[in-house]
């Protein structure tokens, strides 16, 4: 469970105008939760707080009962996969394949099994043909698929996906949807930040609406 | 004015196969087109070639004809392969056809504006008001008129609270709204929106669509690339890129 306890957050440039004010929330990590709300409501900010990439001005964020400020970022990263709105912010390897293998090569845990996992993910995300290409040469939709594939390499317990369906074509949406269904079956949940109403209502078991610094549950299918 | 592209073929340097092969279309003022196609089909590449934002396309790997008809004198189509170095520009001849492959980017920018998926690459100024003023200032619009235009569009898109905020520090959807407003204000005859509205929330998308429609009716040519199908009902034509070919379909309306 990810818990927000009376979290207030303001960006340094806007310290007088908090994006979130005394927000409390319990987020189950075994289901798929949608997060919607108007532009500028603070959805991405909320995602970054849950990942420990931003620190609250007041209040605290807990992951499984432990304060996020006590967990090293790399440990959170191993547990939670984060897809940024702009996939280019998380692609840096020279080739598509290396994008998936990078952390394993770094930790010297690269193995035949890892390579097999990478091949499987590249095939799933329809990138196998392009595995030797530079990620920056891919189209926006392909970059998004690559970032998703790279996230899945870690087999994270939880995912936070910020606008994952933007730039995805129909076939890729289906791949992402299937992947989410599979994760729900394995009780590995995710937070889906999105304006894509049809996608959210098709795949999320619970939907949160963030507006005017308040959060409310608008639908729950389970 | 219209843009006519014929037999366009483009291959990225170092690639074996052409991304675009034999693409043909005429895109005219007042026409709204939704360009569809799978990821990697070449939609953004095509958009970038039209507005000369893809340097690779002008060095090598491109063939075919891309012309902007400025409706000046009688149209005489000429081939870029045989044209002299500067003869492609309308300025140096009486020819109304501007050769898009051989014209400077800054000249093309007077006619075609294009917004791309990543707003961070197109934000230029440190506050929203300046961002909206930027294009207008460069057109030499009088201050009073400029302020009125900015106020009007800010009100229409509910951007007032962002007026003095740094667009770079705004949310993804807000960045896209700010750039959309800035580009509409510039009123170029041709407007390309490449996944440039994808992060805008459902409350404001109807407003955005009404504004696009209004500009179309005022004879702006619109090219929309969008995977969510949110703009299909605005389209006069649907173009579909597949295996390098552009197929034309009537609108779904």
Short mmCIF file of C-alpha atoms in Angstrom, two decimals:
data_model
loop_
_atom_site.label_atom_id
_atom_site.label_comp_id
_atom_site.label_asym_id
_atom_site.label_seq_id
_atom_site.Cartn_x
_atom_site.Cartn_y
_atom_site.Cartn_z
CA UNK A 1 0.00 0.00 0.00
CA UNK A 2 1.17 3.52 -0.80
CA UNK A 3 -0.14 6.04 1.71
CA UNK A 4 -0.18 9.79 1.58
CA UNK A 5 -0.74 11.37 4.97
CA UNK A 6 -1.80 15.01 4.91
CA UNK A 7 0.64 15.74 2.14
CA UNK A 8 1.17 19.33 1.10
CA UNK A 9 3.36 20.08 -1.86
CA UNK A 10 4.38 23.31 -3.56
CA UNK A 11 6.99 23.81 -6.24
CA UNK A 12 9.80 26.15 -5.14
CA UNK A 13 8.79 28.72 -7.77
CA UNK A 14 5.19 28.70 -6.51
CA UNK A 15 5.71 28.26 -2.80
CA UNK A 16 2.64 30.35 -1.92
CA UNK A 17 0.36 28.25 -4.10
CA UNK A 18 0.57 24.59 -3.15
CA UNK A 19 -0.36 22.10 -5.87
CA UNK A 20 -1.59 19.68 -3.22
CA UNK A 21 -2.87 20.67 0.20
CA UNK A 22 -3.19 18.21 3.12
CA UNK A 23 -4.00 15.35 0.80
CA UNK A 24 -4.50 11.91 2.29
CA UNK A 25 -4.85 8.79 0.22
CA UNK A 26 -4.43 5.04 0.49
CA UNK A 27 -3.45 3.42 -2.76
CA UNK A 28 -3.69 -0.35 -3.07
CA UNK A 29 -0.71 -1.87 -4.83
CA UNK A 30 -2.56 -4.97 -6.00
CA UNK A 31 -5.14 -3.36 -8.25
CA UNK A 32 -5.18 -1.03 -11.18
CA UNK A 33 -6.17 2.52 -10.22
CA UNK A 34 -6.85 5.30 -12.66
CA UNK A 35 -6.03 8.90 -11.81
CA UNK A 36 -7.77 11.66 -13.77
CA UNK A 37 -8.32 15.37 -13.29
CA UNK A 38 -7.97 18.58 -15.23
CA UNK A 39 -4.69 19.97 -16.57
CA UNK A 40 -2.56 21.34 -13.77
CA UNK A 41 -4.55 19.60 -11.01
CA UNK A 42 -1.37 17.90 -9.76
CA UNK A 43 -1.63 14.36 -11.12
CA UNK A 44 1.98 14.11 -12.25
CA UNK A 45 3.10 15.78 -9.03
CA UNK A 46 1.23 13.11 -7.09
CA UNK A 47 2.94 10.36 -9.09
CA UNK A 48 6.38 11.87 -8.52
CA UNK A 49 5.71 12.14 -4.76
CA UNK A 50 4.76 8.45 -4.62
CA UNK A 51 8.02 7.61 -6.33
CA UNK A 52 10.11 9.71 -3.96
CA UNK A 53 11.19 11.96 -6.82
CA UNK A 54 9.61 14.93 -5.04
CA UNK A 55 9.55 15.50 -1.28
CA UNK A 56 6.41 16.85 0.40
CA UNK A 57 6.61 20.26 2.05
CA UNK A 58 4.47 18.83 4.83
CA UNK A 59 3.02 15.42 5.68
CA UNK A 60 4.49 12.13 4.58
CA UNK A 61 4.40 9.37 2.01
CA UNK A 62 4.63 5.74 3.14
CA UNK A 63 5.29 2.65 1.08
CA UNK A 64 4.14 -0.47 2.90
CA UNK A 65 4.21 1.42 6.17
CA UNK A 66 7.73 2.76 5.74
CA UNK A 67 8.36 6.45 5.24
CA UNK A 68 9.56 7.05 1.73
CA UNK A 69 12.25 9.42 2.97
CA UNK A 70 13.88 6.43 4.70
CA UNK A 71 14.01 4.33 1.52
CA UNK A 72 16.90 4.94 -0.89
CA UNK A 73 15.69 6.01 -4.33
CA UNK A 74 17.33 3.08 -6.10
CA UNK A 75 15.40 0.71 -3.87
CA UNK A 76 12.12 2.40 -4.72
CA UNK A 77 13.11 2.19 -8.36
CA UNK A 78 13.52 -1.54 -8.11
CA UNK A 79 10.07 -1.92 -6.59
CA UNK A 80 8.13 0.69 -8.57
CA UNK A 81 8.46 1.32 -12.29
CA UNK A 82 7.75 4.86 -13.46
CA UNK A 83 6.81 5.89 -16.98
CA UNK A 84 7.32 9.60 -17.57
CA UNK A 85 4.97 11.59 -19.81
CA UNK A 86 7.83 12.17 -22.18
CA UNK A 87 9.62 8.88 -22.89
CA UNK A 88 12.75 10.71 -24.04
CA UNK A 89 13.37 11.65 -20.42
CA UNK A 90 14.13 8.05 -19.60
CA UNK A 91 15.92 6.73 -22.68
CA UNK A 92 19.67 7.05 -22.78
CA UNK A 93 21.28 3.88 -24.15
CA UNK A 94 22.86 3.66 -27.60
CA UNK A 95 20.60 0.91 -28.86
CA UNK A 96 17.10 -0.32 -28.24
CA UNK A 97 18.40 -3.62 -26.84
CA UNK A 98 20.87 -1.90 -24.49
CA UNK A 99 18.06 0.23 -23.15
CA UNK A 100 16.64 -2.99 -21.69
CA UNK A 101 19.94 -4.56 -20.66
CA UNK A 102 21.60 -1.47 -19.21
CA UNK A 103 20.86 -1.98 -15.49
CA UNK A 104 21.81 -5.64 -15.69
CA UNK A 105 25.11 -4.96 -17.44
CA UNK A 106 25.82 -2.28 -14.83
CA UNK A 107 25.12 -4.65 -11.96
CA UNK A 108 26.88 -7.48 -13.77
CA UNK A 109 23.74 -9.59 -13.59
CA UNK A 110 23.36 -9.92 -17.33
CA UNK A 111 22.59 -13.53 -18.20
CA UNK A 112 21.05 -15.74 -20.85
CA UNK A 113 17.81 -15.54 -18.93
CA UNK A 114 17.92 -11.74 -18.90
CA UNK A 115 18.59 -11.67 -22.64
CA UNK A 116 15.66 -13.98 -23.18
CA UNK A 117 13.44 -11.70 -21.12
CA UNK A 118 14.61 -8.72 -23.18
CA UNK A 119 13.91 -10.51 -26.47
CA UNK A 120 10.47 -11.48 -25.27
CA UNK A 121 9.63 -7.91 -24.27
CA UNK A 122 10.97 -6.47 -27.51
CA UNK A 123 8.79 -8.90 -29.43
CA UNK A 124 5.77 -8.10 -27.26
CA UNK A 125 6.23 -4.38 -27.84
CA UNK A 126 6.93 -4.87 -31.55
CA UNK A 127 10.45 -3.54 -31.37
CA UNK A 128 12.42 -6.72 -32.14
CA UNK A 129 13.14 -5.57 -35.68
CA UNK A 130 14.64 -2.35 -34.40
CA UNK A 131 16.76 -3.65 -31.53
CA UNK A 132 20.04 -2.33 -32.92
CA UNK A 133 18.75 1.15 -33.63
CA UNK A 134 19.34 4.28 -31.60
CA UNK A 135 16.29 4.90 -29.35
CA UNK A 136 16.30 8.57 -30.25
CA UNK A 137 15.66 7.65 -33.87
CA UNK A 138 12.41 5.91 -33.03
CA UNK A 139 9.05 7.62 -33.40
CA UNK A 140 7.35 9.00 -30.29
CA UNK A 141 5.02 6.02 -30.05
CA UNK A 142 7.89 3.58 -30.41
CA UNK A 143 9.88 5.43 -27.76
CA UNK A 144 6.94 5.08 -25.42
CA UNK A 145 6.79 1.34 -26.08
CA UNK A 146 10.53 1.06 -25.51
CA UNK A 147 10.31 2.91 -22.19
CA UNK A 148 7.51 0.54 -21.14
CA UNK A 149 9.52 -2.52 -22.17
CA UNK A 150 12.54 -1.24 -20.22
CA UNK A 151 10.35 -0.78 -17.12
CA UNK A 152 9.08 -4.34 -17.38
CA UNK A 153 12.63 -5.76 -17.40
CA UNK A 154 12.81 -5.15 -13.65
CA UNK A 155 9.54 -7.01 -13.07
CA UNK A 156 8.42 -4.25 -10.68
CA UNK A 157 5.77 -4.87 -8.03
CA UNK A 158 3.98 -1.67 -8.93
CA UNK A 159 3.88 0.69 -11.87
CA UNK A 160 3.11 4.38 -12.15
CA UNK A 161 2.31 5.22 -15.75
CA UNK A 162 1.90 8.89 -16.65
CA UNK A 163 -0.23 9.24 -19.79
CA UNK A 164 0.92 5.89 -21.20
CA UNK A 165 -1.53 5.76 -24.10
CA UNK A 166 -0.49 9.07 -25.68
CA UNK A 167 1.09 8.42 -29.07
CA UNK A 168 0.26 4.72 -28.92
CA UNK A 169 -1.48 3.19 -31.93
CA UNK A 170 -4.38 0.76 -31.57
CA UNK A 171 -2.22 -2.38 -31.58
CA UNK A 172 0.09 -0.96 -28.91
CA UNK A 173 -2.84 0.10 -26.75
CA UNK A 174 -4.01 -3.48 -26.84
CA UNK A 175 -0.56 -4.74 -25.84
CA UNK A 176 -0.53 -2.35 -22.90
CA UNK A 177 -4.09 -3.32 -21.95
CA UNK A 178 -3.25 -7.03 -22.04
CA UNK A 179 -0.19 -6.40 -19.93
CA UNK A 180 -2.30 -4.59 -17.36
CA UNK A 181 -4.86 -7.40 -17.29
CA UNK A 182 -2.06 -9.89 -16.75
CA UNK A 183 -0.62 -7.81 -13.91
CA UNK A 184 -4.00 -7.54 -12.23
CA UNK A 185 -4.26 -11.32 -12.40
CA UNK A 186 -0.87 -11.53 -10.66
CA UNK A 187 -2.04 -8.89 -8.15
CA UNK A 188 0.68 -6.50 -9.23
CA UNK A 189 -1.13 -3.22 -9.55
CA UNK A 190 -0.50 0.11 -11.10
CA UNK A 191 -1.48 3.74 -11.09
CA UNK A 192 -2.61 4.97 -14.48
CA UNK A 193 -2.50 8.75 -14.85
CA UNK A 194 -4.53 9.51 -17.94
CA UNK A 195 -7.13 11.58 -19.77
CA UNK A 196 -7.88 8.61 -21.95
CA UNK A 197 -11.37 7.97 -20.59
CA UNK A 198 -12.15 4.83 -22.65
CA UNK A 199 -8.85 3.21 -21.69
CA UNK A 200 -9.22 4.09 -18.00
CA UNK A 201 -12.74 2.74 -17.76
CA UNK A 202 -11.82 -0.43 -19.63
CA UNK A 203 -8.82 -1.42 -17.53
CA UNK A 204 -8.97 0.27 -14.12
CA UNK A 205 -10.76 -1.24 -11.15
CA UNK A 206 -10.85 2.04 -9.33
CA UNK A 207 -10.73 5.61 -10.56
CA UNK A 208 -9.57 8.64 -8.61
CA UNK A 209 -10.39 12.19 -9.58
CA UNK A 210 -8.05 14.94 -8.51
CA UNK A 211 -9.27 18.49 -8.66
CA UNK A 212 -8.98 21.68 -6.69
CA UNK A 213 -6.34 20.06 -4.46
CA UNK A 214 -8.83 17.41 -3.34
CA UNK A 215 -9.12 13.80 -4.33
CA UNK A 216 -12.20 11.66 -4.64
CA UNK A 217 -12.95 8.18 -5.72
CA UNK A 218 -15.39 8.38 -8.61
CA UNK A 219 -15.75 4.76 -9.53
CA UNK A 220 -14.84 1.41 -8.17
CA UNK A 221 -15.55 -1.80 -10.02
CA UNK A 222 -14.31 -4.23 -7.40
CA UNK B 1 -3.03 28.46 -51.26
CA UNK B 2 -2.32 24.78 -51.25
CA UNK B 3 0.53 22.39 -50.70
CA UNK B 4 0.99 19.78 -53.35
CA UNK B 5 3.19 16.77 -52.78
CA UNK B 6 3.80 14.22 -55.47
CA UNK B 7 5.85 11.06 -55.69
CA UNK B 8 7.51 11.85 -52.38
CA UNK B 9 9.99 9.21 -51.32
CA UNK B 10 12.15 9.46 -48.21
CA UNK B 11 14.74 7.16 -46.71
CA UNK B 12 16.55 7.90 -43.45
CA UNK B 13 20.34 7.92 -43.87
CA UNK B 14 21.73 4.45 -43.21
CA UNK B 15 18.38 2.70 -43.58
CA UNK B 16 17.77 0.04 -46.22
CA UNK B 17 14.12 0.69 -46.87
CA UNK B 18 12.24 3.88 -47.57
CA UNK B 19 10.03 5.15 -44.78
CA UNK B 20 7.91 7.05 -47.29
CA UNK B 21 7.51 5.88 -50.86
CA UNK B 22 5.24 7.45 -53.39
CA UNK B 23 3.28 9.82 -51.15
CA UNK B 24 0.86 12.07 -53.02
CA UNK B 25 -1.57 14.66 -51.77
CA UNK B 26 -2.92 18.16 -52.10
CA UNK B 27 -3.66 19.95 -48.87
CA UNK B 28 -5.48 23.24 -49.27
CA UNK B 29 -6.59 26.13 -47.11
CA UNK B 30 -9.77 25.49 -45.20
CA UNK B 31 -9.21 21.73 -45.30
CA UNK B 32 -8.86 19.77 -42.06
CA UNK B 33 -7.08 16.45 -42.39
CA UNK B 34 -6.51 13.77 -39.77
CA UNK B 35 -3.37 11.79 -40.54
CA UNK B 36 -3.46 8.27 -39.18
CA UNK B 37 -1.06 5.36 -39.19
CA UNK B 38 0.69 2.94 -36.89
CA UNK B 39 3.58 3.96 -34.65
CA UNK B 40 6.63 4.37 -36.86
CA UNK B 41 4.59 4.65 -40.07
CA UNK B 42 6.19 8.03 -40.80
CA UNK B 43 3.46 10.50 -39.80
CA UNK B 44 5.75 12.85 -37.90
CA UNK B 45 8.45 12.47 -40.54
CA UNK B 46 6.00 13.54 -43.23
CA UNK B 47 4.88 16.50 -41.11
CA UNK B 48 8.49 17.52 -40.55
CA UNK B 49 9.37 17.26 -44.23
CA UNK B 50 6.46 19.55 -45.15
CA UNK B 51 7.60 22.28 -42.78
CA UNK B 52 11.30 21.67 -43.35
CA UNK B 53 12.05 20.62 -39.79
CA UNK B 54 14.00 17.48 -40.74
CA UNK B 55 17.51 18.35 -41.92
CA UNK B 56 18.20 14.80 -43.16
CA UNK B 57 15.43 15.20 -45.70
CA UNK B 58 17.14 18.07 -47.47
CA UNK B 59 20.61 16.62 -47.56
CA UNK B 60 19.79 13.37 -49.33
CA UNK B 61 17.37 10.51 -49.28
CA UNK B 62 14.42 12.55 -50.55
CA UNK B 63 12.96 12.65 -54.01
CA UNK B 64 9.71 13.89 -55.44
CA UNK B 65 8.05 17.25 -55.50
CA UNK B 66 6.82 19.35 -52.61
CA UNK B 67 5.37 22.66 -53.56
CA UNK B 68 3.44 25.39 -51.85
CA UNK B 69 1.19 27.24 -54.26
CA UNK B 70 1.06 30.87 -53.23
CA UNK B 71 -1.68 31.69 -55.74
CA UNK B 72 0.21 34.60 -57.23
CA UNK B 73 0.53 34.25 -60.97
CA UNK B 74 -0.35 31.38 -63.23
CA UNK B 75 0.87 28.11 -61.78
CA UNK B 76 3.80 26.57 -63.60
CA UNK B 77 4.94 23.42 -61.89
CA UNK B 78 8.63 22.79 -62.06
CA UNK B 79 10.82 20.00 -60.87
CA UNK B 80 13.21 20.51 -57.98
CA UNK B 81 15.73 18.22 -59.66
CA UNK B 82 16.13 20.57 -62.59
CA UNK B 83 15.52 23.85 -60.83
CA UNK B 84 18.32 26.28 -60.15
CA UNK B 85 19.57 26.70 -56.62
CA UNK B 86 17.36 29.60 -55.63
CA UNK B 87 14.68 29.36 -58.23
CA UNK B 88 12.54 27.35 -55.85
CA UNK B 89 11.59 30.38 -53.83
CA UNK B 90 8.69 32.46 -54.89
CA UNK B 91 10.61 35.60 -54.07
CA UNK B 92 13.14 35.20 -56.86
CA UNK B 93 10.64 34.47 -59.61
CA UNK B 94 7.13 35.22 -60.64
CA UNK B 95 6.44 31.55 -60.14
CA UNK B 96 3.72 31.03 -57.51
CA UNK B 97 5.06 27.60 -56.60
CA UNK B 98 7.44 27.63 -53.69
CA UNK B 99 9.61 24.55 -53.70
CA UNK B 100 9.51 23.37 -50.09
CA UNK B 101 12.61 21.25 -50.42
CA UNK B 102 14.71 24.19 -51.55
CA UNK B 103 13.36 27.08 -49.54
CA UNK B 104 14.85 28.36 -46.33
CA UNK B 105 13.09 27.25 -43.17
CA UNK B 106 12.48 30.85 -42.09
CA UNK B 107 10.63 31.60 -45.28
CA UNK B 108 8.47 28.49 -45.03
CA UNK B 109 7.68 29.40 -41.42
CA UNK B 110 5.69 32.38 -42.68
CA UNK B 111 3.20 29.96 -44.16
CA UNK B 112 3.39 26.77 -42.15
CA UNK B 113 3.50 26.35 -38.40
CA UNK B 114 3.83 23.01 -36.67
CA UNK B 115 3.43 21.85 -33.10
CA UNK B 116 5.07 18.56 -32.14
CA UNK B 117 4.42 16.08 -29.31
CA UNK B 118 7.09 17.34 -26.93
CA UNK B 119 6.14 20.85 -25.73
CA UNK B 120 9.47 21.32 -23.94
CA UNK B 121 11.19 21.55 -27.30
CA UNK B 122 9.03 24.46 -28.43
CA UNK B 123 8.67 26.67 -25.37
CA UNK B 124 10.83 29.76 -25.83
CA UNK B 125 10.11 32.29 -23.12
CA UNK B 126 10.06 32.42 -19.29
CA UNK B 127 6.38 33.31 -18.84
CA UNK B 128 3.11 32.44 -20.53
CA UNK B 129 2.24 35.97 -21.53
CA UNK B 130 5.57 36.39 -23.36
CA UNK B 131 5.11 33.00 -24.98
CA UNK B 132 1.82 34.16 -26.47
CA UNK B 133 3.28 37.54 -27.42
CA UNK B 134 6.37 36.10 -29.11
CA UNK B 135 4.87 35.32 -32.50
CA UNK B 136 2.76 38.46 -32.54
CA UNK B 137 5.72 40.69 -31.71
CA UNK B 138 7.62 39.20 -34.61
CA UNK B 139 4.72 40.05 -36.87
CA UNK B 140 4.86 43.63 -35.69
CA UNK B 141 1.35 43.67 -34.23
CA UNK B 142 0.60 46.86 -32.28
CA UNK B 143 0.83 46.46 -28.50
CA UNK B 144 -2.78 47.32 -27.84
CA UNK B 145 -4.05 44.87 -30.42
CA UNK B 146 -1.59 42.25 -29.17
CA UNK B 147 -2.77 42.58 -25.57
CA UNK B 148 -6.38 42.28 -26.67
CA UNK B 149 -5.63 39.11 -28.65
CA UNK B 150 -3.68 37.58 -25.77
CA UNK B 151 -6.38 38.40 -23.22
CA UNK B 152 -9.05 36.99 -25.44
CA UNK B 153 -7.35 33.65 -26.04
CA UNK B 154 -6.26 33.31 -22.40
CA UNK B 155 -9.85 33.79 -21.36
CA UNK B 156 -11.15 31.35 -23.92
CA UNK B 157 -8.73 28.60 -22.81
CA UNK B 158 -8.89 29.55 -19.08
CA UNK B 159 -5.16 30.26 -18.97
CA UNK B 160 -5.33 33.44 -16.88
CA UNK B 161 -3.90 31.79 -13.77
CA UNK B 162 -0.81 30.82 -15.79
CA UNK B 163 -0.17 34.31 -17.21
CA UNK B 164 2.99 34.99 -15.20
CA UNK B 165 4.02 31.39 -14.65
CA UNK B 166 7.01 29.84 -16.41
CA UNK B 167 5.53 27.51 -19.04
CA UNK B 168 8.38 25.07 -18.44
CA UNK B 169 7.21 24.60 -14.87
CA UNK B 170 3.60 23.98 -15.86
CA UNK B 171 2.09 20.53 -16.28
CA UNK B 172 2.30 18.67 -19.59
CA UNK B 173 -1.27 19.49 -20.55
CA UNK B 174 -0.86 23.15 -19.60
CA UNK B 175 2.29 23.40 -21.74
CA UNK B 176 0.36 22.04 -24.70
CA UNK B 177 -2.49 24.51 -24.12
CA UNK B 178 -0.07 27.46 -23.94
CA UNK B 179 1.68 26.47 -27.16
CA UNK B 180 -1.63 25.79 -28.90
CA UNK B 181 -2.76 29.31 -27.99
CA UNK B 182 0.55 30.83 -29.11
CA UNK B 183 0.41 29.04 -32.45
CA UNK B 184 -3.22 29.90 -33.14
CA UNK B 185 -2.41 33.57 -32.52
CA UNK B 186 0.24 33.46 -35.26
CA UNK B 187 -2.48 32.63 -37.81
CA UNK B 188 -0.35 30.86 -40.38
CA UNK B 189 -2.28 29.55 -43.40
CA UNK B 190 -1.12 25.98 -42.66
CA UNK B 191 -1.15 24.48 -39.17
CA UNK B 192 0.22 21.05 -38.27
CA UNK B 193 -0.72 19.60 -34.87
CA UNK B 194 1.32 16.44 -34.37
CA UNK B 195 0.08 14.77 -31.16
CA UNK B 196 0.33 18.30 -29.82
CA UNK B 197 -2.96 18.17 -27.93
CA UNK B 198 -2.67 14.67 -26.48
CA UNK B 199 -2.31 15.75 -22.86
CA UNK B 200 -5.20 18.24 -22.83
CA UNK B 201 -8.00 17.22 -20.48
CA UNK B 202 -11.49 16.32 -21.58
CA UNK B 203 -13.02 19.48 -20.09
CA UNK B 204 -11.03 21.68 -22.41
CA UNK B 205 -10.77 19.52 -25.50
CA UNK B 206 -14.19 20.62 -26.79
CA UNK B 207 -13.13 24.24 -26.52
CA UNK B 208 -9.91 23.44 -28.35
CA UNK B 209 -11.88 21.68 -31.08
CA UNK B 210 -14.24 24.62 -31.50
CA UNK B 211 -11.25 26.90 -31.92
CA UNK B 212 -9.71 24.61 -34.52
CA UNK B 213 -13.01 24.54 -36.39
CA UNK B 214 -13.23 28.32 -36.31
CA UNK B 215 -9.75 28.64 -37.79
CA UNK B 216 -10.58 26.07 -40.43
CA UNK B 217 -13.65 28.08 -41.38
CA UNK B 218 -11.41 31.14 -41.60
CA UNK B 219 -9.48 29.13 -44.24
CA UNK B 220 -6.58 27.76 -42.19
CA UNK B 221 -5.42 24.37 -43.43
CA UNK B 222 -5.19 21.94 -40.50
CA UNK B 223 -3.28 18.66 -40.31
CA UNK B 224 -3.93 16.65 -37.15
CA UNK B 225 -2.01 13.62 -36.02
CA UNK B 226 -3.81 11.93 -33.16
CA UNK B 227 -4.20 8.37 -31.94
CA UNK B 228 -7.13 8.90 -29.62
CA UNK B 229 -9.57 9.68 -32.44
CA UNK B 230 -10.62 12.87 -30.66
CA UNK B 231 -10.50 15.00 -33.82
CA UNK B 232 -11.95 12.66 -36.42
CA UNK B 233 -15.24 14.55 -36.43
CA UNK B 234 -13.44 17.75 -37.49
CA UNK B 235 -11.84 16.15 -40.52
CA UNK B 236 -12.77 16.77 -44.12
CA UNK B 237 -10.43 13.97 -45.05
CA UNK B 238 -8.69 11.08 -43.34
CA UNK B 239 -5.25 10.17 -44.63
CA UNK B 240 -3.73 6.88 -43.62
CA UNK B 241 -0.01 6.13 -43.88
CA UNK B 242 0.87 2.50 -44.30
CA UNK B 243 4.02 0.87 -45.63
CA UNK B 244 5.20 4.19 -47.00
CA UNK B 245 2.00 4.88 -48.93
CA UNK B 246 -0.58 7.51 -48.18
CA UNK B 247 -4.16 6.38 -48.65
CA UNK B 248 -6.98 8.89 -48.80
CA UNK B 249 -10.38 8.34 -47.26
CA UNK B 250 -13.39 10.57 -47.00
CA UNK B 251 -14.30 11.87 -43.60
CA UNK B 252 -16.18 9.60 -41.23
CA UNK B 253 -18.75 12.29 -40.52
#
